[in-house]
PDB file of C-alpha atoms and ligand atoms in Angstrom:
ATOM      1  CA  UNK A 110       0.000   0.000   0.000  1.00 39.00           C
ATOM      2  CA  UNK A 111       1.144   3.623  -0.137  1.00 40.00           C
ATOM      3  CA  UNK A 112       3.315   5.527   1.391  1.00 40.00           C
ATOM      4  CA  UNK A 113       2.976   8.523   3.878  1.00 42.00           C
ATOM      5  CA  UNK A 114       2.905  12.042   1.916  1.00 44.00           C
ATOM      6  CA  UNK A 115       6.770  12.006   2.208  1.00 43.00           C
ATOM      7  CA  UNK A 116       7.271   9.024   0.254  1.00 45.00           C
ATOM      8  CA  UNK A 117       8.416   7.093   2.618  1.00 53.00           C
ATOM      9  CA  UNK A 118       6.991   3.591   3.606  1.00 59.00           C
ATOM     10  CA  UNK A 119       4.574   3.825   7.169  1.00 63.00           C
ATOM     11  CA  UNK A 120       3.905   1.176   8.997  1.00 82.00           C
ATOM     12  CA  UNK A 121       0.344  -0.220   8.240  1.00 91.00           C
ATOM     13  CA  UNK A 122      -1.475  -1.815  10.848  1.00 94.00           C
ATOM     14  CA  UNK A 123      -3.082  -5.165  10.256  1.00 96.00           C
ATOM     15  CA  UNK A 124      -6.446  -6.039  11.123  1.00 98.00           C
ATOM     16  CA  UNK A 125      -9.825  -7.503  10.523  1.00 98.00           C
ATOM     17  CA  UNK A 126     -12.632  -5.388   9.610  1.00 98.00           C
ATOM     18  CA  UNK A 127     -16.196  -7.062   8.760  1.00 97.00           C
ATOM     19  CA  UNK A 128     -14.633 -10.584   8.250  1.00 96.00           C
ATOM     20  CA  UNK A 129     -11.922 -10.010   6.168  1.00 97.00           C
ATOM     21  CA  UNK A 130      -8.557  -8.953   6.512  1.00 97.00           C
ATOM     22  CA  UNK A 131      -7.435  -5.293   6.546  1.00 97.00           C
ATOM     23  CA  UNK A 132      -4.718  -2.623   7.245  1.00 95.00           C
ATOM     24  CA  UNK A 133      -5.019   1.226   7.661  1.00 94.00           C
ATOM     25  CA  UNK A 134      -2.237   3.920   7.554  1.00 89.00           C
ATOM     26  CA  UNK A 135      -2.114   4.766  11.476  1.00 83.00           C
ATOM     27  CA  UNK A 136      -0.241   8.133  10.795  1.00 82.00           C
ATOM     28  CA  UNK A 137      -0.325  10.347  14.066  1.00 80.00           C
ATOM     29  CA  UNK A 138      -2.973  10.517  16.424  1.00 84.00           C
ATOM     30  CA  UNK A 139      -5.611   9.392  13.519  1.00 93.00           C
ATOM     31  CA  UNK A 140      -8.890   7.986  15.418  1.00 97.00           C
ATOM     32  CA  UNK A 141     -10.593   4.904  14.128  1.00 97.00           C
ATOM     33  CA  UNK A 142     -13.693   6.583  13.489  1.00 98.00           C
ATOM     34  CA  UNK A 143     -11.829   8.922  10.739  1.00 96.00           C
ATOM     35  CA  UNK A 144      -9.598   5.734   8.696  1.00 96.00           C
ATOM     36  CA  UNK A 145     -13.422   4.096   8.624  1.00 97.00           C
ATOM     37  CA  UNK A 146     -14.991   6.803   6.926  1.00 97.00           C
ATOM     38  CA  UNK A 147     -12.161   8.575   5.379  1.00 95.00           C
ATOM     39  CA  UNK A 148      -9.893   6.327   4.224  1.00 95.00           C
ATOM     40  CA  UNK A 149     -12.307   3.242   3.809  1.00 96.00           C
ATOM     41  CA  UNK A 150     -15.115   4.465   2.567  1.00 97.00           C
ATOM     42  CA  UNK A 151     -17.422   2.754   5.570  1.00 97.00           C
ATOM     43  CA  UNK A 152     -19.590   6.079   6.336  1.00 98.00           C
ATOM     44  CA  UNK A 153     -22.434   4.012   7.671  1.00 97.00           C
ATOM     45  CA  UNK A 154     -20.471   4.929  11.281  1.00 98.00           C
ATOM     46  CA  UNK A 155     -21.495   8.296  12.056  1.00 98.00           C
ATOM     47  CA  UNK A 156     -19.099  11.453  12.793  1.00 98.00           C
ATOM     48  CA  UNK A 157     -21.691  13.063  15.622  1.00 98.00           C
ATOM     49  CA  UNK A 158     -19.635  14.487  18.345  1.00 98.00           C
ATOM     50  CA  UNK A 159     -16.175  13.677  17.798  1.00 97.00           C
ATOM     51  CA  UNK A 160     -15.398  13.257  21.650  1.00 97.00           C
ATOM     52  CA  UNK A 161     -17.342  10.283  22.929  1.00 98.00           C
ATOM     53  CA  UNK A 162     -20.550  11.903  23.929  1.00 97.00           C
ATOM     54  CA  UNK A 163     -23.057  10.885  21.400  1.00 98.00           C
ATOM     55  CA  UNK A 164     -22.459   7.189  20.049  1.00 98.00           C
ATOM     56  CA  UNK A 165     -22.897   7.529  16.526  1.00 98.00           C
ATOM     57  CA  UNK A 166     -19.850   6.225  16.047  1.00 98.00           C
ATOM     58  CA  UNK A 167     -20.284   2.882  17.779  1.00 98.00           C
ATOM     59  CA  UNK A 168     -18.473   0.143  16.208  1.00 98.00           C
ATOM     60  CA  UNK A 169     -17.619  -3.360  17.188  1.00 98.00           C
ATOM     61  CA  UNK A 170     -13.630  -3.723  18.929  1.00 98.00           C
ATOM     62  CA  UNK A 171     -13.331  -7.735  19.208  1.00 98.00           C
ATOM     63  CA  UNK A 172     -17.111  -7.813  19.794  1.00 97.00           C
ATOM     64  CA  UNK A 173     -17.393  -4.685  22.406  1.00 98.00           C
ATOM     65  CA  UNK A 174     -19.436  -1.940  21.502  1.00 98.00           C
ATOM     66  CA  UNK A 175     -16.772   1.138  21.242  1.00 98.00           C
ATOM     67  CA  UNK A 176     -17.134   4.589  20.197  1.00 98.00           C
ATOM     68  CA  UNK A 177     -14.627   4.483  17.350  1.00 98.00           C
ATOM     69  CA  UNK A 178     -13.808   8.398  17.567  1.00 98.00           C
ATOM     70  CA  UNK A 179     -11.879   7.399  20.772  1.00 98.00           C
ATOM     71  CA  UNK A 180     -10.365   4.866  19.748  1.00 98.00           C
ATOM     72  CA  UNK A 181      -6.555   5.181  17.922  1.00 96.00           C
ATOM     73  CA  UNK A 182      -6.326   3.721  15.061  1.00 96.00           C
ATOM     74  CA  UNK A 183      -3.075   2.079  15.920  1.00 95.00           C
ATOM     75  CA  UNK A 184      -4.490   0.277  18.926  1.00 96.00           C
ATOM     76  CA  UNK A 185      -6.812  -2.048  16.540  1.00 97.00           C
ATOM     77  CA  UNK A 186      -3.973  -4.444  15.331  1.00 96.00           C
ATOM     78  CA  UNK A 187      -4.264  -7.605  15.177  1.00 97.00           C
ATOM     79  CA  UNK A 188      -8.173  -7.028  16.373  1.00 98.00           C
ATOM     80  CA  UNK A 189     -11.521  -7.522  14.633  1.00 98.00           C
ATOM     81  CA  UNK A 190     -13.351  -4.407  13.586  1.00 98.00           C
ATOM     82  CA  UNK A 191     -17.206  -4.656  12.893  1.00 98.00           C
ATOM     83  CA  UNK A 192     -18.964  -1.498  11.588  1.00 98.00           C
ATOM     84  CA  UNK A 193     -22.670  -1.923  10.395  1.00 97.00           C
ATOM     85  CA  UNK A 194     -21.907  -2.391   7.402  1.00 96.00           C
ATOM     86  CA  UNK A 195     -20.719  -5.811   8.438  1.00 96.00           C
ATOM     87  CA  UNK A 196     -23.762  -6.809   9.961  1.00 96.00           C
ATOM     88  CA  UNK A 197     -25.480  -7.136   6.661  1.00 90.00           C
ATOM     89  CA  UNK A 198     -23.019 -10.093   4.570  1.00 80.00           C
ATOM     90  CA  UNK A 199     -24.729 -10.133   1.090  1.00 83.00           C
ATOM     91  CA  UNK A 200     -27.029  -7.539   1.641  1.00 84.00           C
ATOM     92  CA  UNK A 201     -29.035  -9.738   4.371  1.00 90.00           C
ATOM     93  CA  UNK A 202     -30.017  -7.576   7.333  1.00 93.00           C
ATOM     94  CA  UNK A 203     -29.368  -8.695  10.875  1.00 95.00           C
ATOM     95  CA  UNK A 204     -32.125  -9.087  13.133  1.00 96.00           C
ATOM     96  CA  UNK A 205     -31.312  -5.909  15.236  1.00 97.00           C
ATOM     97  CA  UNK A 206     -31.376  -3.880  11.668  1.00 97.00           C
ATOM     98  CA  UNK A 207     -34.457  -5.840  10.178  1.00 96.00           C
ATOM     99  CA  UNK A 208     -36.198  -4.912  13.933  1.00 97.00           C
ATOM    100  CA  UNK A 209     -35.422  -1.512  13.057  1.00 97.00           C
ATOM    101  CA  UNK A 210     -36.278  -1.290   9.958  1.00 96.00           C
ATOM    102  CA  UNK A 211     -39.505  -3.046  10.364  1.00 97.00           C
ATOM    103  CA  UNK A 212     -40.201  -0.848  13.448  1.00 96.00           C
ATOM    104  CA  UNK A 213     -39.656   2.322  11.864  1.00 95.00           C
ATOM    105  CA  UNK A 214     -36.954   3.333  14.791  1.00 95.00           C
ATOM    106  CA  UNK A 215     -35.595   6.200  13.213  1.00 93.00           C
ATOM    107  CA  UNK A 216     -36.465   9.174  11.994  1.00 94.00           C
ATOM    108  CA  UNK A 217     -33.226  10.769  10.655  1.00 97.00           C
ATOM    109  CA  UNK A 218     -31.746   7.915  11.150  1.00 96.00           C
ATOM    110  CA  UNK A 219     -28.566   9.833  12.183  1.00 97.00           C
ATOM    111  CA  UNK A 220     -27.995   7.904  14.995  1.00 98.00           C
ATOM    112  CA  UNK A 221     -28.943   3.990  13.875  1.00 97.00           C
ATOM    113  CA  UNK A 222     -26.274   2.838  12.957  1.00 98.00           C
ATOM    114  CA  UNK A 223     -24.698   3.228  16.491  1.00 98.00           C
ATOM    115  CA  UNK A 224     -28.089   2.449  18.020  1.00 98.00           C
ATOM    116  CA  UNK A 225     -28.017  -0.991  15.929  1.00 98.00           C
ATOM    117  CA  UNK A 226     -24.311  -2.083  17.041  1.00 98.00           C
ATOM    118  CA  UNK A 227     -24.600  -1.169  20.573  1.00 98.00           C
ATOM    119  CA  UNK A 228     -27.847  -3.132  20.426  1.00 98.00           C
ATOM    120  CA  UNK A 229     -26.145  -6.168  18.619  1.00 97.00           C
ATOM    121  CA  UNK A 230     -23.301  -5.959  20.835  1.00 98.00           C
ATOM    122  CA  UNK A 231     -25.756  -6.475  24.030  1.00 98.00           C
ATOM    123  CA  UNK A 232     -27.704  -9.164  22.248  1.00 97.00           C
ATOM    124  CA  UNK A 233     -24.558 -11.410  21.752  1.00 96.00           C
ATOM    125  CA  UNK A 234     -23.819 -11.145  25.310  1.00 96.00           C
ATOM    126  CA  UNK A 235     -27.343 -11.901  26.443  1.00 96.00           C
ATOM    127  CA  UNK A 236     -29.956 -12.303  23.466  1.00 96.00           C
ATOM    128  CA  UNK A 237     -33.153 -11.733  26.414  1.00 97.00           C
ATOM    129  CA  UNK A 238     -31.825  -8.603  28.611  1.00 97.00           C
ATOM    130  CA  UNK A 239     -34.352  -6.969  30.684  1.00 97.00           C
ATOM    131  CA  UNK A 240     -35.052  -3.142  29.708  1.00 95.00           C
ATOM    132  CA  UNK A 241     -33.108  -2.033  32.537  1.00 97.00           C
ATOM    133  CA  UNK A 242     -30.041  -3.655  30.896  1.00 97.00           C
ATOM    134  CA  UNK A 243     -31.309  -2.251  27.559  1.00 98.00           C
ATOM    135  CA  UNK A 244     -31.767   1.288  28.680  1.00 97.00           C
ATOM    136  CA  UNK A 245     -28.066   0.563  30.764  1.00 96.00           C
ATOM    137  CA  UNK A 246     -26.514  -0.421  27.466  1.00 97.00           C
ATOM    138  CA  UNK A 247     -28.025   2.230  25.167  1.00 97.00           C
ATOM    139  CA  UNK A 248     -27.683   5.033  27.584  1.00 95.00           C
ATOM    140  CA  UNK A 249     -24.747   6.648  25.830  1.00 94.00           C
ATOM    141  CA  UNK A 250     -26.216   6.437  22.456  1.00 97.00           C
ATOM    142  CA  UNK A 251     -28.112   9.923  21.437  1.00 97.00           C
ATOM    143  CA  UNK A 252     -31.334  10.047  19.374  1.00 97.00           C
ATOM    144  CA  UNK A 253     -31.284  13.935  18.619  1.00 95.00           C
ATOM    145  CA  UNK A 254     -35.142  13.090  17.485  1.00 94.00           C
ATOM    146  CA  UNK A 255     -36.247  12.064  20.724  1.00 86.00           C
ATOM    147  CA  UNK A 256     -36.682   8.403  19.352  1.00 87.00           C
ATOM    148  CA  UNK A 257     -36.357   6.520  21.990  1.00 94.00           C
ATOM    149  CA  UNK A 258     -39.794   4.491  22.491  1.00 95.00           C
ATOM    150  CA  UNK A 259     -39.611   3.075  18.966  1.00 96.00           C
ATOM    151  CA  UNK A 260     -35.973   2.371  19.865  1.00 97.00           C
ATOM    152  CA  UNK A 261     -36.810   0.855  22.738  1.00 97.00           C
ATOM    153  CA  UNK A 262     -39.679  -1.183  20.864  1.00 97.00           C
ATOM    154  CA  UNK A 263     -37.030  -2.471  18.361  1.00 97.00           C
ATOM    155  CA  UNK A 264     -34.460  -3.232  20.719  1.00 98.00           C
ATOM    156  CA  UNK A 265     -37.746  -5.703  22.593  1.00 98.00           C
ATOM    157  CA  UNK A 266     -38.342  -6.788  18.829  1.00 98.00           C
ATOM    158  CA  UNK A 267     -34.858  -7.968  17.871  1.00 98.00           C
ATOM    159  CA  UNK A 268     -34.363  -9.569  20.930  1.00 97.00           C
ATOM    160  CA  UNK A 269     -36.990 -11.989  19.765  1.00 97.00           C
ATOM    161  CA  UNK A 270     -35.441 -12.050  16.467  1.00 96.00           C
ATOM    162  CA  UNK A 271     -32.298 -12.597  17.882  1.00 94.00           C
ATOM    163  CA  UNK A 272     -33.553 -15.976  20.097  1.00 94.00           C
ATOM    164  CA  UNK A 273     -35.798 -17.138  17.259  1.00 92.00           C
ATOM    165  CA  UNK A 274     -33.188 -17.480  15.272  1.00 85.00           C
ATOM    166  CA  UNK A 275     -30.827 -19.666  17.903  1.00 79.00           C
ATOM    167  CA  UNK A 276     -28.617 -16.929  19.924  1.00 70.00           C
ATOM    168  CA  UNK A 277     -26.776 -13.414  18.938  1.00 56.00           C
ATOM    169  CA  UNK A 278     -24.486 -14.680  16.724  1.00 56.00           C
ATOM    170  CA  UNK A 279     -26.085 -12.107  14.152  1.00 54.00           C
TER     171      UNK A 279
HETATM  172  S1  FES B 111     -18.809  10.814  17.329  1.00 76.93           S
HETATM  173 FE1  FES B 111     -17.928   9.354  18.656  1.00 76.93          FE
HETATM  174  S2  FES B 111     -19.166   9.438  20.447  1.00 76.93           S
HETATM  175 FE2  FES B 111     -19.935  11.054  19.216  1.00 76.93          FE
HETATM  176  S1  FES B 112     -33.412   9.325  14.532  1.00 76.93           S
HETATM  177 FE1  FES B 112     -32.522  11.297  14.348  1.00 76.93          FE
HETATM  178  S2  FES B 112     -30.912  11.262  15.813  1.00 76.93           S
HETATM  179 FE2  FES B 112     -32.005   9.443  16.221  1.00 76.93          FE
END
């Protein structure tokens, strides 16, 4: 892969990101959530705050829910990096994003995708959390639109999705 702007070579850091393997230029103190959307292309993760506040940037860090503006995109070698984009393979939607979408849980959307992997992330750890642990989990994920009774709806929703279809591996 390239260079830095110098010419010379810069150590690229090897990862996985949604299943397959990857590396990213970690010049300075670059955050994850700007090689995603910058140098990948993956701009379903949202830029919202920029300092850890707001969650739209929620992505997946070896299967823990992590706001991805805060986290340096150096640290993620060797790791597996899921952004919602990943949760769809083939174009087949998860049951956290079908329970969205079939709930209407958005209204700008702005803030889904982070919404949908902080949700996944609790439904692999427990696929039938109470909404105590849902509202716990979600708590540092911002709907700007005030959505959060559909949210909460969808979250109910794809946890039956989720055990209907065997567990949260999806
Ligand atoms: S953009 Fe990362 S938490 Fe707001
Ligand atoms: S739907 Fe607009 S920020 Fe949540």
């Amino acid at each position: 892969m390239a260079g830095d702007r110098a010419g010379t070579l810069s150590p690229r850091v090897r990862f996985t990101l949604n299943g397959a393997p990857a590396d990213l230029d970690p010049r300075g103190e670059r955050n994850l959530l700007e090689v995603l959307r910058i140098d990948l292309g993956l701009t379903g993760t949202k830029y919202g705050c920029g300092e850890g506040e707001c969650g739209a940037c929620t992505v997946l860090l070896d299967g823990d829910a992590v706001r991805a503006c805060q986290v340096e995109a150096r640290s993620v070698a060797g790791r597996e990096v899921v952004t919602v984009e990943g949760l769809a393979p083939a174009g087949r939607l998860s049951p956290v994003q079908k329970a969205f979408a079939d709930l209407g849980a958005f209204q700008c959307g702005f803030c889904t995708p982070g919404m949908v992997v902080a949700t996944t992330a609790l439904l692999r750890k427990d696929p039938a959390p109470s909404e105590a642990q849902v509202r716990e989990a979600l708590d540092g994920n911002l709907c700007r639109c005030c959505g959060y009774a559909r949210i909460l709806q969808a979250v109910a929703r794809a946890s039956e999705l989720t055990r209907a279809e065997g567990g949260g591996k999806r």
